[in-house]
Coordinates of C-alpha atoms in Angstrom, one line a residue:
X202 CA 43.6 22.1 -90.4
X203 CA 41.6 24.0 -92.8
X204 CA 38.4 21.8 -91.8
X205 CA 38.7 22.3 -88.3
X206 CA 39.4 26.2 -88.8
X207 CA 36.1 26.4 -90.6
X208 CA 34.5 24.1 -88.2
X209 CA 35.6 26.5 -85.3
X210 CA 34.6 29.3 -87.3
X211 CA 31.3 27.9 -87.6
X212 CA 30.7 27.2 -84.1
X213 CA 32.0 30.8 -83.3
X214 CA 29.2 32.2 -85.4
X215 CA 26.4 29.9 -84.1
X216 CA 27.2 30.9 -80.6
X217 CA 27.2 34.6 -81.3
X218 CA 24.2 34.1 -83.4
X219 CA 22.3 32.3 -80.1
X220 CA 23.5 34.9 -77.9
X221 CA 22.3 38.2 -80.0
X222 CA 19.0 36.2 -80.6
X223 CA 18.6 35.5 -76.8
X224 CA 19.6 39.2 -75.7
X225 CA 17.3 40.4 -78.6
X226 CA 14.4 38.1 -77.5
X227 CA 15.1 39.3 -73.5
X228 CA 15.1 43.4 -74.6
X229 CA 12.0 42.8 -76.5
X230 CA 10.4 41.1 -73.6
X231 CA 11.6 43.6 -71.0
X232 CA 10.2 46.3 -73.3
X233 CA 7.0 44.7 -73.8
X234 CA 6.3 44.0 -70.1
X235 CA 3.7 46.1 -68.5
X236 CA 2.4 46.6 -64.9
X237 CA -0.9 48.0 -63.6
X238 CA -1.2 51.5 -62.4
X239 CA -2.0 51.9 -58.8
X240 CA -5.3 53.4 -57.7
X241 CA -6.3 55.2 -55.0
X242 CA -9.2 57.3 -53.5
X243 CA -8.3 60.5 -51.7
X244 CA -10.2 63.2 -49.6
X245 CA -13.1 61.0 -49.6
X246 CA -15.7 63.3 -48.1
X247 CA -19.5 63.3 -47.4
X248 CA -20.5 67.0 -45.5
X249 CA -24.0 65.5 -44.6
X250 CA -22.1 63.1 -42.4
X251 CA -19.9 65.8 -40.6
X252 CA -20.8 65.6 -36.9
X253 CA -18.5 69.2 -36.3
X254 CA -20.8 70.9 -38.7
X255 CA -24.7 70.6 -37.5
X256 CA -26.1 73.3 -40.0
X257 CA -29.1 72.8 -42.3
X258 CA -26.8 73.9 -45.0
X259 CA -24.1 71.2 -44.6
X260 CA -26.8 68.2 -43.4
X261 CA -28.7 69.1 -47.1
X262 CA -25.2 68.8 -49.0
X263 CA -25.7 65.2 -50.4
X264 CA -22.4 65.6 -52.5
X265 CA -19.7 62.9 -52.4
X266 CA -16.3 64.7 -53.2
X267 CA -13.1 62.5 -53.9
X268 CA -9.8 62.6 -55.5
X269 CA -8.8 59.9 -57.3
X270 CA -5.0 59.2 -57.7
X271 CA -3.4 57.1 -60.0
X272 CA 0.5 56.2 -60.0
X273 CA 2.4 54.9 -62.9
X274 CA 5.3 53.0 -61.7
X275 CA 7.0 52.2 -64.8
X276 CA 10.3 53.9 -65.6
X277 CA 10.0 53.6 -69.2
X278 CA 6.2 53.2 -70.4
X279 CA 3.4 55.9 -70.7
X280 CA -0.2 55.0 -69.9
X281 CA -3.1 56.2 -71.7
X282 CA -6.4 56.1 -69.9
X283 CA -10.1 56.1 -71.5
X284 CA -12.8 57.8 -69.4
X285 CA -12.6 56.3 -66.1
X286 CA -16.0 55.7 -64.4
X287 CA -16.7 55.1 -60.4
X288 CA -19.4 53.8 -59.3
X289 CA -20.2 54.1 -55.7
X290 CA -22.8 52.1 -53.6
X291 CA -24.4 52.4 -50.1
X292 CA -24.2 49.3 -47.8
X293 CA -22.6 46.0 -47.4
X294 CA -23.3 45.0 -50.9
X295 CA -24.1 46.6 -54.3
X296 CA -28.0 46.2 -54.2
X297 CA -28.1 50.4 -53.4
X298 CA -26.5 52.3 -56.3
X299 CA -25.6 56.0 -55.2
X300 CA -24.7 57.0 -58.7
X301 CA -21.6 57.2 -61.3
X302 CA -19.0 59.7 -61.6
X303 CA -16.6 60.2 -64.6
X304 CA -13.2 61.6 -65.3
X305 CA -12.1 62.3 -68.6
X306 CA -9.5 60.2 -70.2
X307 CA -5.6 61.3 -70.1
X308 CA -2.1 60.4 -71.0
X309 CA 0.1 59.8 -68.1
X310 CA 4.0 59.8 -68.6
X311 CA 6.3 57.2 -67.3
X312 CA 7.0 57.1 -63.4
X313 CA 4.4 59.9 -63.1
X314 CA 1.3 60.5 -60.6
X315 CA -1.7 61.9 -61.5
X316 CA -4.3 63.7 -59.1
X317 CA -8.0 63.6 -60.4
X318 CA -10.9 65.6 -58.3
X319 CA -14.3 64.3 -58.9
X320 CA -17.6 64.7 -57.1
X321 CA -21.1 62.7 -57.0
X322 CA -24.7 64.4 -56.1
X323 CA -26.4 61.3 -54.3
X324 CA -30.2 61.4 -55.0
X325 CA -31.1 58.5 -52.9
X326 CA -29.5 57.8 -49.6
X327 CA -31.0 56.7 -45.9
X328 CA -28.9 59.8 -45.0
X329 CA -30.7 59.6 -41.4
X330 CA -30.0 56.2 -40.8
X331 CA -26.3 56.9 -41.8
X332 CA -26.0 60.1 -39.8
X333 CA -27.5 58.2 -36.9
X334 CA -24.7 55.4 -37.3
X335 CA -22.1 57.6 -37.5
X336 CA -23.4 59.5 -34.2
X337 CA -23.7 56.2 -32.3
X338 CA -20.1 55.4 -33.3
X339 CA -21.3 52.9 -35.6
X340 CA -19.8 52.4 -39.2
X341 CA -21.4 53.6 -42.2
X342 CA -20.4 51.1 -45.2
X343 CA -19.8 52.4 -49.0
X344 CA -18.5 50.2 -52.1
X345 CA -16.6 51.4 -54.8
X346 CA -16.0 50.2 -58.6
X347 CA -13.5 51.6 -61.1
X348 CA -13.3 50.9 -64.5
X349 CA -11.4 51.8 -67.4
X350 CA -9.4 50.8 -70.4
X351 CA -5.9 51.7 -70.8
X352 CA -3.0 51.2 -73.3
X353 CA 0.7 51.3 -73.0
X354 CA 2.9 53.5 -74.8
X355 CA 6.4 51.5 -75.7
X356 CA 9.0 53.5 -76.6
X357 CA 6.9 55.3 -80.1
X358 CA 3.7 53.3 -80.1
X359 CA 0.6 52.6 -78.1
X360 CA -0.2 48.8 -77.7
X361 CA -3.4 47.5 -77.4
X362 CA -6.3 48.3 -75.1
X363 CA -6.6 46.6 -71.7
X364 CA -9.6 46.5 -69.2
X365 CA -8.3 48.0 -65.8
X366 CA -10.8 47.4 -63.2
X367 CA -11.4 47.6 -59.4
X368 CA -14.7 45.9 -58.4
X369 CA -16.8 45.6 -55.3
X370 CA -14.3 47.5 -52.4
X371 CA -15.6 47.9 -49.3
X372 CA -15.0 51.7 -47.3
X373 CA -16.3 51.9 -43.6
X374 CA -16.6 55.4 -42.2
X375 CA -17.1 55.9 -38.7
X376 CA -17.1 59.4 -36.5
X377 CA -13.7 59.1 -34.8
X378 CA -12.1 62.1 -36.6
X379 CA -14.0 65.4 -37.6
X380 CA -11.1 66.8 -39.8
X381 CA -9.2 65.9 -42.8
X382 CA -6.3 63.5 -42.5
X383 CA -4.4 61.0 -44.3
X384 CA -4.8 57.1 -44.3
X385 CA -4.1 54.6 -46.5
X386 CA -6.0 51.4 -47.7
X387 CA -4.7 48.7 -50.0
X388 CA -7.2 47.8 -52.9
X389 CA -5.6 44.5 -53.0
X390 CA -7.4 43.8 -49.6
X391 CA -11.0 42.5 -49.4
X392 CA -11.9 45.7 -47.2
X393 CA -10.4 49.1 -46.7
X394 CA -11.5 51.1 -43.3
X395 CA -11.0 54.6 -42.4
X396 CA -11.9 56.5 -39.3
X397 CA -13.8 59.6 -39.8
X398 CA -16.5 60.8 -42.2
X399 CA -14.0 63.1 -43.8
X400 CA -11.1 61.2 -45.1
X401 CA -8.2 60.5 -47.3
X402 CA -8.3 56.9 -48.4
X403 CA -5.9 55.3 -50.6
X404 CA -6.9 52.1 -52.4
X405 CA -4.5 50.4 -54.6
X406 CA -4.9 47.8 -57.5

């Protein structure tokens, strides 16, 4: 009976240890598991292509305005972003760079959204051809890259940094709208299209 009781106690302790170790491993895995923030462009606006305002001031305004939206959907982890670089291009490929715009790094709490406004003074672009396209109801094609490094805050500490990139995404702009409006476009798709040269464009990674 003594040997049987000792064996039973030993089995119970082993089972308890295995269950405890398994639950601990599951907790650690869930704690370390991360997901990338979603990324979007909002209020994408080129005044020089605004057909509703034909003034010389508007035509000579070669500024690209945008708002970068970042959504941390994780319920228990924060995200720290390094400096965020957005690179814009004109045309169906990246052979005509328009320039880069930089957004300062910041920390984003768990389950939080961030909106960062930016702009880019475009020095080289075929504005006359682009304006002709939107006037003739054709599309003007732009491309955008987003690049930064992120680290995730797990409980009280930050993990190692990871590359966060959105590459070679296409935006097609036409003249079917002449005022600001809302549209959603997913960066997981090879192309996202939006009517209007004044537009809100969501691009999600």
